[in-house]
mmCIF file of C-alpha atoms and ligand atoms in Angstrom:
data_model
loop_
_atom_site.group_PDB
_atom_site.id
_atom_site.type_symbol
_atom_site.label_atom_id
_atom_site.label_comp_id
_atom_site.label_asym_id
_atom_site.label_seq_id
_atom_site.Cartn_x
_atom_site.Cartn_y
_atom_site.Cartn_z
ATOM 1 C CA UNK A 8 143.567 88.084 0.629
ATOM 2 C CA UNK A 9 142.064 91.454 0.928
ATOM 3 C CA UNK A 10 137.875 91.740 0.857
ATOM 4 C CA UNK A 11 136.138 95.443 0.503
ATOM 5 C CA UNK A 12 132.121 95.788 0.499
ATOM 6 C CA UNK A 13 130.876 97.490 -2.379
ATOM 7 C CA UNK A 14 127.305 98.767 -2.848
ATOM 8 C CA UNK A 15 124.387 99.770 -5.148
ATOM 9 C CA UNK A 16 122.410 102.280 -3.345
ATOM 10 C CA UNK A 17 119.274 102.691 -4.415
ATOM 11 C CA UNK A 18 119.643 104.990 -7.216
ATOM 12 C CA UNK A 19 122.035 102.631 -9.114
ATOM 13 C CA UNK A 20 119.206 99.961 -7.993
ATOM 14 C CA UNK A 21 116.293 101.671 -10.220
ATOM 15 C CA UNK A 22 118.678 102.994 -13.145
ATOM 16 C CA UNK A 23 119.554 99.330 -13.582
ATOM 17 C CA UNK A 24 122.904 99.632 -12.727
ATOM 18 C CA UNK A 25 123.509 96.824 -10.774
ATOM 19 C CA UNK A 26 124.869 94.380 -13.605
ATOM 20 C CA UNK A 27 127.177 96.920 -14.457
ATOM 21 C CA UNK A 28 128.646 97.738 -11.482
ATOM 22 C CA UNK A 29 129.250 93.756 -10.783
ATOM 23 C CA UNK A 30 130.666 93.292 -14.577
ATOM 24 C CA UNK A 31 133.259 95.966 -13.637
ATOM 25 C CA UNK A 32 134.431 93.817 -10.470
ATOM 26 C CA UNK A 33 133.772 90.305 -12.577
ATOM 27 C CA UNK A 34 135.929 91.591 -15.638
ATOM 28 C CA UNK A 35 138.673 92.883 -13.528
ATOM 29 C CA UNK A 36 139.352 89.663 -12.046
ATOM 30 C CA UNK A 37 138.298 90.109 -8.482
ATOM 31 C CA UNK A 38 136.293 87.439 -6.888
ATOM 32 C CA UNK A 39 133.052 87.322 -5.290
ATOM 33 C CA UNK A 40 132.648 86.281 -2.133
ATOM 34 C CA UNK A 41 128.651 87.202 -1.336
ATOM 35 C CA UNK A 42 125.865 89.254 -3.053
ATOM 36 C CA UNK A 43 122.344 90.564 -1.680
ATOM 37 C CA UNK A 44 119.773 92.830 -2.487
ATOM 38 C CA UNK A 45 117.708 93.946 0.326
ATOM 39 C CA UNK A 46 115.504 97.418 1.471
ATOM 40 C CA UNK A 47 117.986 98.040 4.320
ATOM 41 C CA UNK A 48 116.846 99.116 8.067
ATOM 42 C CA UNK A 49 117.619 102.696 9.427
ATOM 43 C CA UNK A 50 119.415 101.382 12.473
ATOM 44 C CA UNK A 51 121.140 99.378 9.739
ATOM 45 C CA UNK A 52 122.229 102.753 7.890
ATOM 46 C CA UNK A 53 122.996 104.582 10.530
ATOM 47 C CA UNK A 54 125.701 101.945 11.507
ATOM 48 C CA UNK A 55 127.416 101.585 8.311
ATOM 49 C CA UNK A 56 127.292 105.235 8.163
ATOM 50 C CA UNK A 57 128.298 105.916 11.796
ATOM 51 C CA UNK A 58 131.379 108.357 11.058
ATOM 52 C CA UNK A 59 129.405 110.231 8.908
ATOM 53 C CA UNK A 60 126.404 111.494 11.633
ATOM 54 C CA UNK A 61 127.754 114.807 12.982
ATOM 55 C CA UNK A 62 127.801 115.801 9.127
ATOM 56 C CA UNK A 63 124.635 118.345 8.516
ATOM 57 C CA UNK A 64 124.122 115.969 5.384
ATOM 58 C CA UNK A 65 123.934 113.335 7.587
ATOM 59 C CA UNK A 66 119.908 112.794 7.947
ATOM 60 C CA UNK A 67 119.638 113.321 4.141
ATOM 61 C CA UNK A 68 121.481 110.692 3.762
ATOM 62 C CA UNK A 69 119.592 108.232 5.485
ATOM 63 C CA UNK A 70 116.829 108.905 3.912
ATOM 64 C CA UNK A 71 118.296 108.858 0.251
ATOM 65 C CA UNK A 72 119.767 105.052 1.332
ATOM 66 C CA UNK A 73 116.606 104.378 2.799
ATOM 67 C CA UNK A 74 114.744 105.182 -0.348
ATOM 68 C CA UNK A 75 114.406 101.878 -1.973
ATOM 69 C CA UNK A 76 116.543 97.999 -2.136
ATOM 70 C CA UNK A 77 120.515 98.121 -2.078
ATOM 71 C CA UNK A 78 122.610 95.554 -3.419
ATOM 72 C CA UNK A 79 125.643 94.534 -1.576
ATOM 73 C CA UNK A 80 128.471 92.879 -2.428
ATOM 74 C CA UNK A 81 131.988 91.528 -1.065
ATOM 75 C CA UNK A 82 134.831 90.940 -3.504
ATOM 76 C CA UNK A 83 138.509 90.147 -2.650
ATOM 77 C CA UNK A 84 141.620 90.233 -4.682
ATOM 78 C CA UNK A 85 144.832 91.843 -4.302
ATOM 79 C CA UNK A 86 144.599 95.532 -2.822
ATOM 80 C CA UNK A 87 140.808 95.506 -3.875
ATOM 81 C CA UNK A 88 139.859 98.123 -1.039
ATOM 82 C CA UNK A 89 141.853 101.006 -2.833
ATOM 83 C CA UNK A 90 141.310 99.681 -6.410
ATOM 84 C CA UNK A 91 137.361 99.492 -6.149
ATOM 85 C CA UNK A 92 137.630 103.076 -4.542
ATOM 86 C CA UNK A 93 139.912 104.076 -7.901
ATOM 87 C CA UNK A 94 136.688 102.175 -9.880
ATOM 88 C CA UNK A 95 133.863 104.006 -8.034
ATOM 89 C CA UNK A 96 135.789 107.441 -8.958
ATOM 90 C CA UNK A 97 135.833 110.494 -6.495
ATOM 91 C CA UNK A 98 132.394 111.186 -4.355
ATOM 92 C CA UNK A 99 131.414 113.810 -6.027
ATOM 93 C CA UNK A 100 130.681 112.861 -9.438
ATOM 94 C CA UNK A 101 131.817 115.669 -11.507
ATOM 95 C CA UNK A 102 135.206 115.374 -9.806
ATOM 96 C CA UNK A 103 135.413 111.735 -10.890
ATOM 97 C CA UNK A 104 137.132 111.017 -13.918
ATOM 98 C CA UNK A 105 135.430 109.209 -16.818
ATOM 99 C CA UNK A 106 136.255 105.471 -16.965
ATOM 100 C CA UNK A 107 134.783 105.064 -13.194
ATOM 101 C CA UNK A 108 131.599 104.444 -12.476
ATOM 102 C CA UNK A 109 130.626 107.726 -10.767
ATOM 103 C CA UNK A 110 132.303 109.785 -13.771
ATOM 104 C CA UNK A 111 130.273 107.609 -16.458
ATOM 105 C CA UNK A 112 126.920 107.612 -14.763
ATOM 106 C CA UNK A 113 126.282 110.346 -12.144
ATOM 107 C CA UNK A 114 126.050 114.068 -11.417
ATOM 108 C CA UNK A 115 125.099 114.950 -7.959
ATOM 109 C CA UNK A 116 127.018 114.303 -4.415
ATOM 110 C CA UNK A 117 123.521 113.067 -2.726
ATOM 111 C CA UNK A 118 123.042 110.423 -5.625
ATOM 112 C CA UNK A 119 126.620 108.822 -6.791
ATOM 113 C CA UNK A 120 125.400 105.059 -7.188
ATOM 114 C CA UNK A 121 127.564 103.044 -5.543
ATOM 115 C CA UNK A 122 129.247 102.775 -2.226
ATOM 116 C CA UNK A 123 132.819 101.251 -1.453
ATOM 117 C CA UNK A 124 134.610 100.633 1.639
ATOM 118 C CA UNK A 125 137.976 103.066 2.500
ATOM 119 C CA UNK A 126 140.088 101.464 4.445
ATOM 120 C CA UNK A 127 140.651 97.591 5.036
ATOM 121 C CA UNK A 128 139.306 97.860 8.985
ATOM 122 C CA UNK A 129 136.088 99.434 7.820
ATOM 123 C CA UNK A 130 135.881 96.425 4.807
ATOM 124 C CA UNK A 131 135.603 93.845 7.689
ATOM 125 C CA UNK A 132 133.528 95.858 9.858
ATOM 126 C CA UNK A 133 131.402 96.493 6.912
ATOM 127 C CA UNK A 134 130.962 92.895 5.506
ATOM 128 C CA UNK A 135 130.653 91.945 9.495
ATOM 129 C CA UNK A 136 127.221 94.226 9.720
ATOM 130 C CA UNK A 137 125.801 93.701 6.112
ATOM 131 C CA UNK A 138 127.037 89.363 5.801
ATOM 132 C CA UNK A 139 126.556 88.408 9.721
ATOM 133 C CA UNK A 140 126.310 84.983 8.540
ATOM 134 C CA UNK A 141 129.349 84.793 6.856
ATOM 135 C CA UNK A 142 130.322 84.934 3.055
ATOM 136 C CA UNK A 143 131.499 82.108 0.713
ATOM 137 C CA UNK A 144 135.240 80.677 0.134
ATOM 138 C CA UNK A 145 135.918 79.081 -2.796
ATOM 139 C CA UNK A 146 139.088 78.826 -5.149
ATOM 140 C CA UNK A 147 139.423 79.524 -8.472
ATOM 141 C CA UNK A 148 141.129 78.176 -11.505
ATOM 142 C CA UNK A 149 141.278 81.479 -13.010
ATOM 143 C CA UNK A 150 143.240 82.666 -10.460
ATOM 144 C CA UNK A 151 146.441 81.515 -11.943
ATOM 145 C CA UNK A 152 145.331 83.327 -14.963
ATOM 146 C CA UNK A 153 144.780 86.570 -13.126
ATOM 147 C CA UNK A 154 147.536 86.589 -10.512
ATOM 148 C CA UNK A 155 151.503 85.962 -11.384
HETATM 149 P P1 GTP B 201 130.688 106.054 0.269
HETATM 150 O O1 GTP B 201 131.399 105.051 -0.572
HETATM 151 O O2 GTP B 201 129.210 106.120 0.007
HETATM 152 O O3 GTP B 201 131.022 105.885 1.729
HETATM 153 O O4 GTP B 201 131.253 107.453 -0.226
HETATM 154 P P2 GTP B 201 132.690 108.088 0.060
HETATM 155 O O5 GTP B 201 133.496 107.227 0.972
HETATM 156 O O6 GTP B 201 133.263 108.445 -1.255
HETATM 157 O O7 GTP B 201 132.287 109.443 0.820
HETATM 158 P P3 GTP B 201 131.869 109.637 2.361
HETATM 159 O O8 GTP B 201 132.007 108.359 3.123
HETATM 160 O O9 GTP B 201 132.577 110.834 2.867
HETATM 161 O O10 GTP B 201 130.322 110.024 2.230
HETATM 162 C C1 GTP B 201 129.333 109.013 2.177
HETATM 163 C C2 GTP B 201 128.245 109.435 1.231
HETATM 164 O O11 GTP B 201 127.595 110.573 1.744
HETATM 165 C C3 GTP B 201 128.716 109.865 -0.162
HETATM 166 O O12 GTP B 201 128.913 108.799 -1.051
HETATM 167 C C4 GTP B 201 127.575 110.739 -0.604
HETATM 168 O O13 GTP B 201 126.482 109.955 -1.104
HETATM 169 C C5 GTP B 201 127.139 111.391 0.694
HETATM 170 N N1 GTP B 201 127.775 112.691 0.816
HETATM 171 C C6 GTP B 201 129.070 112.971 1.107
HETATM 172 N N2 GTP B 201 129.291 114.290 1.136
HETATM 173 C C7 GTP B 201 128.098 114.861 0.850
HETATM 174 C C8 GTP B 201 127.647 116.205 0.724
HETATM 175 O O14 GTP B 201 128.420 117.156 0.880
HETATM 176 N N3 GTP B 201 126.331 116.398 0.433
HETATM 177 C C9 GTP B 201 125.470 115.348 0.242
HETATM 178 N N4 GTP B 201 124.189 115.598 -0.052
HETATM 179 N N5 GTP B 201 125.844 114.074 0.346
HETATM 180 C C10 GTP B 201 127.135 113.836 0.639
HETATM 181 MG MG1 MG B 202 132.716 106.471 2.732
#
């Protein structure tokens, strides 16, 4: 089944958005697979953001990610790439409808909380860079609750 990486950059971090952001995933019935908090590296950052660095916001960018601890987090369910995209909202904040997490809780481009992968290639390359050791498999009861 589908995985995505989704994560709290550091402005969701120190507004104590964190457990909100995972009850979103937890409550819609995806599954986690691994969770860290860590003050990421540069060369880190500029990986994950590699197809971002001709962009003139590109170095701001950096440094706004490198400005305090992240939380990262896999989660896998059915077509959970697109849907946690739909649950983040639209980048810029007031272009993201209320009900997502952007629309409810930011303002500005250069400070919209969370980060989600887009496309299912750039999930595994994603989880690849941030989980190099791997990330946990488990089944669920619940599933059958959650999935027909
Ligand atoms: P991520 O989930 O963080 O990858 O956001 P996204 O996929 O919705 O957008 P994109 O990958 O194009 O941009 C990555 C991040 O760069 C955004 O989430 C913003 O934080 C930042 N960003 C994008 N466009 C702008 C911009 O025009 N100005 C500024 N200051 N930041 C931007
Ligand atoms: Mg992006």
């Amino acid at each position: 089944r589908e995985r995505t990486y989704i994560m709290v950059k550091p402005d969701g971090v120190e507004r104590g958005l964190v457990g909100e952001i995972i009850k979103r995933f937890e409550q819609k019935g995806y599954k986690l697979q691994a969770l860290q908090a860590l003050q990421p590296s540069r060369q880190h950052l500029e990986q994950h953001y590699g197809d971002l660095k001709d962009k003139p916001f590109f170095p701001k960018l950096v440094d706004y990610m490198l400005s305090g601890p992240v939380v990262g987090m896999v989660w896998e369910g059915k077509d959970v790439v697109r849907v946690g995209r739909v649950m983040l909202g639209a980048t810029n904040p007031l272009a993201s409808a209320p009900g997502t997490i952007r629309g409810d809780y930011a303002i500005d481009v250069g400070k919209n909380i969370c980060h989600g992968s887009d496309s299912v290639e750039n999930a595994e390359k994603e989880i690849a860079l941030w989980f190099p050791n791997g990330t946990l498999q488990y089944t669920r009861s619940v599933d059958k609750l959650i999935y027909e």
